mmCIF file of C-alpha atoms in Angstrom:
data_model
loop_
_atom_site.group_PDB
_atom_site.id
_atom_site.type_symbol
_atom_site.label_atom_id
_atom_site.label_comp_id
_atom_site.label_asym_id
_atom_site.label_seq_id
_atom_site.Cartn_x
_atom_site.Cartn_y
_atom_site.Cartn_z
ATOM 1 C CA UNK A 249 -26.129 23.854 48.143
ATOM 2 C CA UNK A 250 -24.541 20.509 48.260
ATOM 3 C CA UNK A 251 -25.112 19.537 44.747
ATOM 4 C CA UNK A 252 -24.296 23.510 43.403
ATOM 5 C CA UNK A 253 -20.751 22.567 45.184
ATOM 6 C CA UNK A 254 -20.152 19.361 43.656
ATOM 7 C CA UNK A 255 -21.291 19.938 40.228
ATOM 8 C CA UNK A 256 -18.491 21.944 40.093
ATOM 9 C CA UNK A 257 -16.120 20.459 42.242
ATOM 10 C CA UNK A 258 -17.613 17.767 38.797
ATOM 11 C CA UNK A 259 -16.630 20.248 36.179
ATOM 12 C CA UNK A 260 -13.127 21.079 37.698
ATOM 13 C CA UNK A 261 -11.776 17.070 37.787
ATOM 14 C CA UNK A 262 -13.408 16.583 34.134
ATOM 15 C CA UNK A 263 -11.663 19.781 32.358
ATOM 16 C CA UNK A 264 -8.268 19.001 34.477
ATOM 17 C CA UNK A 265 -8.714 15.301 32.807
ATOM 18 C CA UNK A 266 -8.672 16.113 29.354
ATOM 19 C CA UNK A 267 -5.375 18.589 30.021
ATOM 20 C CA UNK A 268 -3.323 15.955 29.446
ATOM 21 C CA UNK A 269 -4.927 15.416 25.716
ATOM 22 C CA UNK A 270 -5.419 18.671 24.705
ATOM 23 C CA UNK A 271 -0.960 18.811 25.400
ATOM 24 C CA UNK A 272 -0.708 15.568 23.442
ATOM 25 C CA UNK A 273 -2.719 16.952 20.281
ATOM 26 C CA UNK A 274 -0.677 19.837 19.981
ATOM 27 C CA UNK A 275 2.261 18.334 20.976
ATOM 28 C CA UNK A 276 4.762 18.316 17.097
ATOM 29 C CA UNK A 277 8.344 16.388 18.982
ATOM 30 C CA UNK A 278 7.288 13.625 18.700
ATOM 31 C CA UNK A 279 6.881 10.394 16.683
ATOM 32 C CA UNK A 280 4.133 7.718 17.082
ATOM 33 C CA UNK A 281 5.178 4.347 15.188
ATOM 34 C CA UNK A 282 4.313 0.511 16.921
ATOM 35 C CA UNK A 283 3.087 1.799 19.666
ATOM 36 C CA UNK A 284 6.319 3.553 20.277
ATOM 37 C CA UNK A 285 6.546 7.968 20.933
ATOM 38 C CA UNK A 286 10.566 8.882 19.652
ATOM 39 C CA UNK A 287 11.012 12.125 21.054
ATOM 40 C CA UNK A 288 14.505 14.168 21.326
ATOM 41 C CA UNK A 289 15.458 12.100 24.768
ATOM 42 C CA UNK A 290 14.069 8.958 23.537
ATOM 43 C CA UNK A 291 15.241 9.020 19.393
ATOM 44 C CA UNK A 292 16.223 5.885 18.367
ATOM 45 C CA UNK A 293 14.118 2.453 17.717
ATOM 46 C CA UNK A 294 14.865 -1.004 16.522
ATOM 47 C CA UNK A 295 12.047 -2.750 14.677
ATOM 48 C CA UNK A 296 12.243 -6.908 14.811
ATOM 49 C CA UNK A 297 11.189 -9.803 12.237
ATOM 50 C CA UNK A 298 7.138 -9.544 13.598
ATOM 51 C CA UNK A 299 7.219 -5.383 12.846
ATOM 52 C CA UNK A 300 7.118 -4.730 16.021
ATOM 53 C CA UNK A 301 9.255 -1.462 17.246
ATOM 54 C CA UNK A 302 11.186 -0.959 20.587
ATOM 55 C CA UNK A 303 13.398 2.028 21.745
ATOM 56 C CA UNK A 304 16.101 -0.638 23.687
ATOM 57 C CA UNK A 305 19.314 -0.907 22.480
ATOM 58 C CA UNK A 306 19.077 1.373 20.114
ATOM 59 C CA UNK A 307 21.453 3.809 19.473
ATOM 60 C CA UNK A 308 23.266 6.009 17.142
ATOM 61 C CA UNK A 309 25.071 2.907 15.455
ATOM 62 C CA UNK A 310 22.065 0.723 15.465
ATOM 63 C CA UNK A 311 19.108 1.586 14.600
ATOM 64 C CA UNK A 312 16.061 1.492 11.790
ATOM 65 C CA UNK A 313 14.445 4.354 12.757
ATOM 66 C CA UNK A 314 15.383 8.063 14.171
ATOM 67 C CA UNK A 315 13.558 11.466 14.960
ATOM 68 C CA UNK A 316 15.424 14.348 14.660
ATOM 69 C CA UNK A 317 13.201 16.544 16.668
ATOM 70 C CA UNK A 318 15.213 19.795 15.898
ATOM 71 C CA UNK A 319 14.713 18.790 11.712
ATOM 72 C CA UNK A 320 11.380 17.345 12.013
ATOM 73 C CA UNK A 321 13.373 14.410 10.215
ATOM 74 C CA UNK A 322 12.127 10.788 10.494
ATOM 75 C CA UNK A 323 15.228 8.530 8.770
ATOM 76 C CA UNK A 324 13.935 4.594 7.815
ATOM 77 C CA UNK A 325 16.904 2.614 7.947
ATOM 78 C CA UNK A 326 15.972 -1.114 6.280
ATOM 79 C CA UNK A 327 12.598 -0.455 9.340
ATOM 80 C CA UNK A 328 10.308 -3.365 9.245
ATOM 81 C CA UNK A 329 7.180 -1.878 10.986
ATOM 82 C CA UNK A 330 3.508 -3.536 11.590
ATOM 83 C CA UNK A 331 1.400 -0.993 12.696
ATOM 84 C CA UNK A 332 0.530 2.882 11.522
ATOM 85 C CA UNK A 333 3.179 5.916 11.465
ATOM 86 C CA UNK A 334 1.669 8.768 13.210
ATOM 87 C CA UNK A 335 3.760 12.167 12.455
ATOM 88 C CA UNK A 336 3.775 16.053 13.132
ATOM 89 C CA UNK A 337 2.693 17.996 9.404
ATOM 90 C CA UNK A 338 6.336 19.104 7.602
ATOM 91 C CA UNK A 339 8.013 15.890 9.044
ATOM 92 C CA UNK A 340 10.773 14.951 6.088
ATOM 93 C CA UNK A 341 10.644 11.034 5.565
ATOM 94 C CA UNK A 342 14.006 9.910 4.722
ATOM 95 C CA UNK A 343 14.521 6.013 3.531
ATOM 96 C CA UNK A 344 17.184 4.270 3.611
ATOM 97 C CA UNK A 345 18.186 0.528 2.290
ATOM 98 C CA UNK A 346 14.396 -0.895 2.529
ATOM 99 C CA UNK A 347 11.508 -0.587 4.378
ATOM 100 C CA UNK A 348 7.893 -2.440 5.002
ATOM 101 C CA UNK A 349 4.824 -1.379 6.478
ATOM 102 C CA UNK A 350 2.471 -4.352 6.881
ATOM 103 C CA UNK A 351 3.009 -7.235 4.586
ATOM 104 C CA UNK A 352 0.312 -9.626 2.755
ATOM 105 C CA UNK A 353 -1.330 -11.596 5.003
ATOM 106 C CA UNK A 354 -1.036 -8.727 7.649
ATOM 107 C CA UNK A 355 -2.145 -5.060 6.484
ATOM 108 C CA UNK A 356 -1.500 -1.767 8.488
ATOM 109 C CA UNK A 357 -4.662 0.398 8.687
ATOM 110 C CA UNK A 358 -2.841 2.918 7.395
ATOM 111 C CA UNK A 359 0.455 3.704 6.153
ATOM 112 C CA UNK A 360 1.411 6.861 7.287
ATOM 113 C CA UNK A 361 -0.027 9.753 8.097
ATOM 114 C CA UNK A 362 -0.209 13.085 9.880
ATOM 115 C CA UNK A 363 -1.619 14.842 12.323
ATOM 116 C CA UNK A 364 -1.336 18.748 12.375
ATOM 117 C CA UNK A 365 -1.798 20.828 9.959
ATOM 118 C CA UNK A 366 0.956 22.809 8.431
ATOM 119 C CA UNK A 367 0.071 26.343 6.021
ATOM 120 C CA UNK A 368 -0.026 26.845 1.964
ATOM 121 C CA UNK A 369 2.585 26.390 0.476
ATOM 122 C CA UNK A 370 4.463 24.046 2.590
ATOM 123 C CA UNK A 371 4.859 20.249 2.932
ATOM 124 C CA UNK A 372 2.340 17.963 4.674
ATOM 125 C CA UNK A 373 5.078 15.588 4.346
ATOM 126 C CA UNK A 374 8.090 15.238 2.120
ATOM 127 C CA UNK A 375 9.006 11.898 1.506
ATOM 128 C CA UNK A 376 12.968 10.966 0.366
ATOM 129 C CA UNK A 377 15.736 8.957 0.098
ATOM 130 C CA UNK A 378 17.873 6.826 -1.760
ATOM 131 C CA UNK A 379 15.999 3.461 -0.548
ATOM 132 C CA UNK A 380 12.529 2.285 -0.880
ATOM 133 C CA UNK A 381 9.539 2.335 1.282
ATOM 134 C CA UNK A 382 6.864 -0.842 0.899
ATOM 135 C CA UNK A 383 3.339 0.261 2.048
ATOM 136 C CA UNK A 384 0.588 -2.857 2.262
ATOM 137 C CA UNK A 385 -2.128 -1.329 4.040
ATOM 138 C CA UNK A 386 -6.414 -1.459 4.502
ATOM 139 C CA UNK A 387 -7.372 2.587 4.046
ATOM 140 C CA UNK A 388 -4.664 5.307 2.918
ATOM 141 C CA UNK A 389 -0.629 4.094 2.261
ATOM 142 C CA UNK A 390 0.250 7.698 2.967
ATOM 143 C CA UNK A 391 -2.056 10.481 3.501
ATOM 144 C CA UNK A 392 -2.331 14.325 5.441
ATOM 145 C CA UNK A 393 -5.028 13.162 8.281
ATOM 146 C CA UNK A 394 -4.872 16.437 9.338
ATOM 147 C CA UNK A 395 -6.598 17.965 6.615
ATOM 148 C CA UNK A 396 -4.099 20.290 6.141
ATOM 149 C CA UNK A 397 -4.073 22.546 3.081
ATOM 150 C CA UNK A 398 -0.040 22.182 2.345
ATOM 151 C CA UNK A 399 1.296 19.332 0.049
ATOM 152 C CA UNK A 400 2.779 15.892 -0.308
ATOM 153 C CA UNK A 401 5.881 15.938 -1.213
ATOM 154 C CA UNK A 402 7.535 13.087 -2.879
ATOM 155 C CA UNK A 403 11.174 13.665 -4.264
ATOM 156 C CA UNK A 404 13.076 10.322 -3.839
ATOM 157 C CA UNK A 405 13.313 6.835 -2.964
ATOM 158 C CA UNK A 406 10.877 3.674 -4.640
ATOM 159 C CA UNK A 407 7.672 3.497 -3.546
ATOM 160 C CA UNK A 408 5.465 0.931 -3.511
ATOM 161 C CA UNK A 409 1.584 0.671 -2.197
ATOM 162 C CA UNK A 410 -0.848 -1.777 -2.165
ATOM 163 C CA UNK A 411 -4.071 -1.235 -0.089
ATOM 164 C CA UNK A 412 -7.368 -2.509 0.098
ATOM 165 C CA UNK A 413 -9.184 0.132 0.494
ATOM 166 C CA UNK A 414 -9.386 3.711 0.347
ATOM 167 C CA UNK A 415 -6.872 6.222 -2.021
ATOM 168 C CA UNK A 416 -3.385 4.605 -1.271
ATOM 169 C CA UNK A 417 -2.092 8.371 -1.237
ATOM 170 C CA UNK A 418 -4.882 11.536 -0.843
ATOM 171 C CA UNK A 419 -4.999 14.493 0.863
ATOM 172 C CA UNK A 420 -8.667 16.310 1.784
ATOM 173 C CA UNK A 421 -7.111 19.835 0.978
ATOM 174 C CA UNK A 422 -3.793 20.019 -0.188
ATOM 175 C CA UNK A 423 -1.644 19.171 -3.460
ATOM 176 C CA UNK A 424 0.541 16.364 -4.364
ATOM 177 C CA UNK A 425 3.859 16.787 -5.958
ATOM 178 C CA UNK A 426 6.117 14.164 -7.480
ATOM 179 C CA UNK A 427 9.216 15.760 -8.718
ATOM 180 C CA UNK A 428 12.629 14.792 -8.589
ATOM 181 C CA UNK A 429 13.968 10.372 -9.001
ATOM 182 C CA UNK A 430 10.695 9.017 -7.004
ATOM 183 C CA UNK A 431 9.847 6.037 -8.010
ATOM 184 C CA UNK A 432 5.613 5.529 -7.409
ATOM 185 C CA UNK A 433 3.926 2.339 -8.276
ATOM 186 C CA UNK A 434 0.347 1.868 -7.189
ATOM 187 C CA UNK A 435 -1.599 -0.991 -6.698
ATOM 188 C CA UNK A 436 -5.444 -0.606 -5.681
ATOM 189 C CA UNK A 437 -8.998 -2.583 -4.980
ATOM 190 C CA UNK A 438 -10.356 0.733 -4.679
ATOM 191 C CA UNK A 439 -10.083 4.448 -4.628
ATOM 192 C CA UNK A 440 -8.665 7.332 -6.465
ATOM 193 C CA UNK A 441 -4.472 8.954 -5.696
ATOM 194 C CA UNK A 442 -6.724 11.892 -5.280
ATOM 195 C CA UNK A 443 -6.087 15.759 -3.781
ATOM 196 C CA UNK A 444 -7.819 18.973 -3.505
ATOM 197 C CA UNK A 445 -5.564 21.495 -5.072
ATOM 198 C CA UNK A 446 -2.536 21.007 -7.638
ATOM 199 C CA UNK A 447 -0.841 17.688 -8.569
ATOM 200 C CA UNK A 448 2.772 17.881 -10.544
ATOM 201 C CA UNK A 449 4.570 14.719 -11.657
ATOM 202 C CA UNK A 450 7.609 16.729 -12.781
ATOM 203 C CA UNK A 451 11.593 16.473 -13.513
ATOM 204 C CA UNK A 452 12.724 12.435 -13.786
ATOM 205 C CA UNK A 453 9.433 11.515 -11.878
ATOM 206 C CA UNK A 454 7.669 8.097 -12.500
ATOM 207 C CA UNK A 455 3.966 7.457 -11.323
ATOM 208 C CA UNK A 456 2.507 4.041 -12.111
ATOM 209 C CA UNK A 457 -1.243 3.468 -11.040
ATOM 210 C CA UNK A 458 -3.986 0.906 -11.826
ATOM 211 C CA UNK A 459 -6.290 3.845 -9.755
ATOM 212 C CA UNK A 460 -6.719 7.355 -11.317
ATOM 213 C CA UNK A 461 -4.742 10.443 -10.757
ATOM 214 C CA UNK A 462 -7.908 12.516 -9.643
ATOM 215 C CA UNK A 463 -7.230 16.827 -8.429
ATOM 216 C CA UNK A 464 -9.942 18.367 -8.300
ATOM 217 C CA UNK A 465 -7.979 21.245 -9.259
ATOM 218 C CA UNK A 466 -5.403 21.086 -12.155
ATOM 219 C CA UNK A 467 -3.394 18.383 -12.814
ATOM 220 C CA UNK A 468 0.490 19.017 -14.662
ATOM 221 C CA UNK A 469 2.766 16.786 -16.618
ATOM 222 C CA UNK A 470 6.725 17.541 -17.142
ATOM 223 C CA UNK A 471 9.824 17.946 -17.343
ATOM 224 C CA UNK A 472 10.541 13.902 -18.097
ATOM 225 C CA UNK A 473 8.337 12.399 -16.234
ATOM 226 C CA UNK A 474 6.388 9.106 -16.866
ATOM 227 C CA UNK A 475 3.463 8.108 -15.592
ATOM 228 C CA UNK A 476 1.618 5.168 -16.252
ATOM 229 C CA UNK A 477 -2.492 4.408 -15.793
ATOM 230 C CA UNK A 478 -3.885 1.515 -15.936
ATOM 231 C CA UNK A 479 -0.840 -0.805 -17.923
ATOM 232 C CA UNK A 480 -0.573 -3.352 -15.007
ATOM 233 C CA UNK A 481 -3.648 -4.703 -15.506
ATOM 234 C CA UNK A 482 -6.747 -3.255 -13.928
ATOM 235 C CA UNK A 483 -8.120 -0.574 -16.091
ATOM 236 C CA UNK A 484 -9.755 2.299 -14.345
ATOM 237 C CA UNK A 485 -12.889 4.042 -15.198
ATOM 238 C CA UNK A 486 -10.571 7.715 -15.635
ATOM 239 C CA UNK A 487 -7.360 7.347 -15.764
ATOM 240 C CA UNK A 488 -5.708 10.953 -15.304
ATOM 241 C CA UNK A 489 -8.466 13.540 -14.114
ATOM 242 C CA UNK A 490 -8.221 16.647 -13.524
ATOM 243 C CA UNK A 491 -11.291 18.729 -12.351
ATOM 244 C CA UNK A 492 -9.570 21.858 -13.785
ATOM 245 C CA UNK A 493 -7.461 20.911 -16.869
ATOM 246 C CA UNK A 494 -4.521 19.013 -17.549
ATOM 247 C CA UNK A 495 -1.142 19.664 -19.210
ATOM 248 C CA UNK A 496 1.255 17.282 -20.341
ATOM 249 C CA UNK A 497 4.390 19.266 -21.452
ATOM 250 C CA UNK A 498 8.431 19.260 -21.960
ATOM 251 C CA UNK A 499 9.575 15.729 -22.538
ATOM 252 C CA UNK A 500 6.972 14.154 -20.358
ATOM 253 C CA UNK A 501 5.596 10.610 -21.378
ATOM 254 C CA UNK A 502 2.102 9.179 -20.330
ATOM 255 C CA UNK A 503 -0.135 6.306 -20.926
ATOM 256 C CA UNK A 504 -3.706 5.951 -19.729
ATOM 257 C CA UNK A 505 -5.227 3.452 -20.493
ATOM 258 C CA UNK A 506 -9.259 3.441 -19.128
ATOM 259 C CA UNK A 507 -12.427 1.509 -19.804
ATOM 260 C CA UNK A 508 -14.270 5.426 -19.915
ATOM 261 C CA UNK A 509 -12.209 8.389 -20.439
ATOM 262 C CA UNK A 510 -8.295 8.080 -20.158
ATOM 263 C CA UNK A 511 -7.865 12.709 -20.431
ATOM 264 C CA UNK A 512 -10.552 13.891 -18.795
ATOM 265 C CA UNK A 513 -11.405 17.331 -16.919
ATOM 266 C CA UNK A 514 -14.149 18.951 -16.575
ATOM 267 C CA UNK A 515 -13.502 22.626 -16.253
ATOM 268 C CA UNK A 516 -10.341 23.141 -18.076
ATOM 269 C CA UNK A 517 -8.773 22.656 -20.970
ATOM 270 C CA UNK A 518 -6.356 19.151 -21.327
ATOM 271 C CA UNK A 519 -2.828 20.763 -23.085
ATOM 272 C CA UNK A 520 -0.422 18.073 -24.770
#
C-alpha cells in the first residue's frame, strides 16, 4: 500500500515538473536572443561589442533589438549578437542599419530559427527592411526550425550568410520566396539553399550563391530578378535543381555554373 501511494505521488510530481516546459514551448509572445527573453514587459535590448545582449538601460530611444508582441515584429537596429535568435513562427524581422550574428572566428550554432509552426500559405518567417544582416554560423544560417509548412519570405535587406555545414537557408516542409529588393549572398562549406515546396525569386530580388538552389517542388525565377550560382569561385555539382520543374520568365537573369548540370529538373519541364 505504501509503495502504491508513493508511486502515485511520484507520478504527480513528475507531471507537475513538466508543466513549465509545456508552457514555455507554447509561448508565442516572446523571443529569445543571447539567452535573454524579450516580451511585452521587457521589449527592448542592447548589444555589446562582444555580442552579449542585455535589457539593462535599453528603451524606445536607445536600443539594438525591439520586440513588438502585438504585431510579432522584431526590429534589429545595428545589433551585434554572438548566439542564436529564436522567434515564434510568423515573426517579421525588420532590418535597420548593419546587423551581425557571430563572426569569422566565433560562429553561432544557428543564426535565426523559428520555434513554433504556421499553416500552409503563411510566412514562417519574414525578413524585410532597408538594413543589412550578416550571419556567420556553423549550421543553418536561417531556418524554419519548427518544421512548419509555411514559407521563408525575404522582401528586403542585404543578407549575407557564411556557414560551415548544413544548409545556409533551409525549410524542411515549406517553401522559400525572395522578392522585393531583397539581396541574398551565400558562402557555404556544404549543403544547399533548400526547401520542400516551391521556391520563388521575383521582382527586383537578387540571389548569389556558391551552393545549389534546391526545391523538391518547382523553382520559378521571374520579374527583374537575378540569380547567380557558382560565380564566386566554388562551383557546385548542380546549380539550380527543381525536382518538378524550373521556370525562368520575364526579364529574369540567371547564371548557373556547375560541375555537372546547370539547370536540373528530375520530373518536370524547364521553361525559359
